Structures are given as C-alpha cells and as structure tokens.
GROMACS .gro file of C-alpha atoms in nm:
model
  139
    1MET     CA    1   0.000   0.000   0.000
    2GLY     CA    2   0.149   0.332  -0.107
    3GLU     CA    3   0.194   0.616   0.134
    4LYS     CA    4  -0.116   0.833   0.151
    5GLU     CA    5  -0.102   1.209   0.175
    6LEU     CA    6  -0.188   1.360   0.511
    7ALA     CA    7  -0.495   1.535   0.366
    8GLU     CA    8  -0.623   1.206   0.220
    9LEU     CA    9  -0.575   1.021   0.550
   10LEU     CA   10  -0.750   1.297   0.741
   11HIS     CA   11  -1.039   1.284   0.495
   12LEU     CA   12  -1.070   0.904   0.528
   13VAL     CA   13  -1.060   0.916   0.909
   14SER     CA   14  -1.313   1.200   0.910
   15ARG     CA   15  -1.549   0.995   0.691
   16ARG     CA   16  -1.519   0.696   0.927
   17LEU     CA   17  -1.588   0.922   1.226
   18ARG     CA   18  -1.892   1.070   1.055
   19ARG     CA   19  -2.024   0.723   0.964
   20GLY     CA   20  -1.989   0.605   1.325
   21TYR     CA   21  -2.164   0.922   1.444
   22VAL     CA   22  -2.449   0.886   1.193
   23ASP     CA   23  -2.494   0.522   1.292
   24ARG     CA   24  -2.539   0.634   1.654
   25LEU     CA   25  -2.775   0.920   1.564
   26VAL     CA   26  -3.017   0.705   1.363
   27PRO     CA   27  -3.165   0.530   1.670
   28LEU     CA   28  -3.216   0.876   1.824
   29GLY     CA   29  -3.419   0.984   1.521
   30LEU     CA   30  -3.169   1.257   1.430
   31ASN     CA   31  -2.950   1.337   1.135
   32PRO     CA   32  -2.621   1.530   1.171
   33GLY     CA   33  -2.777   1.862   1.068
   34GLN     CA   34  -3.047   1.831   1.332
   35ALA     CA   35  -2.789   1.732   1.594
   36ARG     CA   36  -2.573   2.036   1.504
   37ALA     CA   37  -2.876   2.265   1.533
   38LEU     CA   38  -2.965   2.119   1.873
   39ARG     CA   39  -2.606   2.162   1.991
   40ALA     CA   40  -2.605   2.528   1.882
   41LEU     CA   41  -2.938   2.590   2.055
   42ALA     CA   42  -2.828   2.411   2.373
   43GLU     CA   43  -2.502   2.606   2.390
   44ALA     CA   44  -2.661   2.946   2.324
   45PRO     CA   45  -2.733   3.156   2.634
   46GLU     CA   46  -3.077   3.247   2.495
   47PRO     CA   47  -3.307   3.143   2.208
   48LEU     CA   48  -3.160   3.221   1.866
   49ARG     CA   49  -3.322   3.398   1.578
   50MET     CA   50  -3.353   3.177   1.271
   51VAL     CA   51  -3.102   3.394   1.083
   52ARG     CA   52  -2.852   3.374   1.369
   53LEU     CA   53  -2.891   2.996   1.395
   54ALA     CA   54  -2.831   2.964   1.020
   55ASP     CA   55  -2.516   3.176   1.061
   56GLU     CA   56  -2.398   2.959   1.351
   57LEU     CA   57  -2.444   2.648   1.135
   58ARG     CA   58  -2.292   2.819   0.828
   59ILE     CA   59  -2.595   2.745   0.613
   60VAL     CA   60  -2.842   2.968   0.429
   61PRO     CA   61  -3.164   3.040   0.623
   62ARG     CA   62  -3.387   2.855   0.375
   63SER     CA   63  -3.183   2.538   0.436
   64LEU     CA   64  -3.254   2.572   0.807
   65THR     CA   65  -3.632   2.563   0.769
   66PRO     CA   66  -3.664   2.184   0.719
   67VAL     CA   67  -3.420   2.124   1.007
   68VAL     CA   68  -3.627   2.336   1.246
   69ASP     CA   69  -3.948   2.181   1.108
   70ALA     CA   70  -3.816   1.834   1.199
   71LEU     CA   71  -3.702   1.948   1.545
   72GLU     CA   72  -4.044   2.103   1.607
   73GLU     CA   73  -4.226   1.793   1.490
   74ALA     CA   74  -4.018   1.582   1.729
   75GLY     CA   75  -4.087   1.821   2.020
   76LEU     CA   76  -3.720   1.918   2.049
   77ALA     CA   77  -3.760   2.286   1.963
   78ARG     CA   78  -4.032   2.538   1.892
   79ARG     CA   79  -4.061   2.864   1.702
   80GLU     CA   80  -4.169   3.181   1.881
   81VAL     CA   81  -4.216   3.536   1.763
   82ASP     CA   82  -3.923   3.750   1.879
   83PRO     CA   83  -4.072   4.006   2.119
   84ALA     CA   84  -3.787   4.246   2.036
   85ASN     CA   85  -3.867   4.230   1.663
   86ARG     CA   86  -4.205   4.083   1.572
   87ARG     CA   87  -4.087   4.011   1.217
   88SER     CA   88  -3.819   3.774   1.345
   89THR     CA   89  -3.862   3.418   1.462
   90LEU     CA   90  -3.681   3.269   1.759
   91VAL     CA   91  -3.597   2.901   1.786
   92VAL     CA   92  -3.636   2.780   2.145
   93ILE     CA   93  -3.496   2.446   2.256
   94THR     CA   94  -3.734   2.240   2.472
   95PRO     CA   95  -3.631   2.039   2.779
   96GLU     CA   96  -3.655   1.723   2.566
   97GLY     CA   97  -3.437   1.898   2.306
   98ARG     CA   98  -3.172   1.963   2.572
   99ARG     CA   99  -3.177   1.596   2.671
  100MET     CA  100  -3.150   1.494   2.305
  101ALA     CA  101  -2.861   1.738   2.249
  102GLU     CA  102  -2.675   1.566   2.533
  103ARG     CA  103  -2.748   1.222   2.386
  104ALA     CA  104  -2.618   1.342   2.047
  105ARG     CA  105  -2.304   1.476   2.217
  106GLU     CA  106  -2.254   1.134   2.377
  107ALA     CA  107  -2.303   0.968   2.036
  108ARG     CA  108  -2.031   1.189   1.886
  109ARG     CA  109  -1.797   1.122   2.178
  110ASP     CA  110  -1.861   0.745   2.159
  111ALA     CA  111  -1.796   0.743   1.784
  112GLY     CA  112  -1.463   0.913   1.845
  113GLN     CA  113  -1.368   0.680   2.127
  114ASP     CA  114  -1.442   0.377   1.911
  115LEU     CA  115  -1.245   0.516   1.618
  116PHE     CA  116  -0.939   0.618   1.821
  117THR     CA  117  -0.928   0.313   2.048
  118VAL     CA  118  -0.625   0.190   1.850
  119LEU     CA  119  -0.425   0.484   1.992
  120THR     CA  120  -0.278   0.508   2.339
  121GLU     CA  121  -0.400   0.785   2.569
  122GLU     CA  122  -0.074   0.973   2.505
  123GLN     CA  123  -0.118   0.940   2.126
  124ARG     CA  124  -0.479   1.066   2.150
  125ASP     CA  125  -0.362   1.366   2.354
  126GLN     CA  126  -0.089   1.438   2.100
  127LEU     CA  127  -0.332   1.409   1.808
  128ARG     CA  128  -0.581   1.637   1.988
  129ASP     CA  129  -0.306   1.896   2.042
  130LEU     CA  130  -0.190   1.880   1.681
  131LEU     CA  131  -0.540   1.907   1.536
  132GLY     CA  132  -0.617   2.190   1.779
  133LEU     CA  133  -0.309   2.375   1.657
  134VAL     CA  134  -0.415   2.338   1.294
  135GLU     CA  135  -0.773   2.449   1.376
  136SER     CA  136  -0.656   2.747   1.584
  137GLN     CA  137  -0.514   2.921   1.279
  138PHE     CA  138  -0.871   2.977   1.153
  139ARG     CA  139  -1.014   3.140   1.466
   0.00000   0.00000   0.00000
C-alpha cells in the first residue's frame, strides 16, 4: 500500500468518524444537521433567531427551515415570535431537546472513542493537540 497524503488520511478518518456518528444518531431519530442545530441551541445563552442559527451552522436560512421543522415535529424545539422584533422568529430548545442534544453529544464522543481506540492515551492527547493547533489558525 502506497503512502497516503496527510490530507487524504485525514479525509478518510473524518469519513469513518462521521459514519460512526451517523450510525449512533439514527436510533435517536436525528440526522447530523439536526444534531448540530440542537447543539447550537443548547449552547446558546438564549433562544436564537432563525437567521442567527443559520449563521452559527454556516448554512443559508432557507436550508434551516426543514431542520427546524423536523425538530419542532419531534418536540425538540419550537418557534416563537421575537418580542424584540415581531418580524423575526426565535428558535427555542425544549427540555426534551436539551436531553437529546446531550445524547447526540454522547453519540459523537462514543464514535470518536471507538475510532481512536487503536491509539494510546498519550497518542490521543498528541493528536488532539496537533489538530487543535491546525484548527486554531482559523479562529
């Protein structure tokens, strides 16, 4: 097997991580986009306007509509009129949505633990530090 480029290896590992995460989300009735939206809502100090949530997720607002529709249908979030601007809509996470956000976080963590089990604790720490260094250049 020829030596793979670093970018190719990172892409392959990322795909495996995503697959493990998706496999754990399916029994929860979530897809990754819904889980990301729940995470953003759970981490926000207050309900987010639809436009702000779309910005947080780096998607266009019209792409957010079906995500919020699905979260509402599942009882994980609800839309409310923004009292500060009646033309804006807030997305409010429900208590069940907070519980589901935590379950999705656990699913992501478990997928990572399964994927990186081949590494020692020291190797995982080193990889975390290296990836953090690469990511920090974009903040």
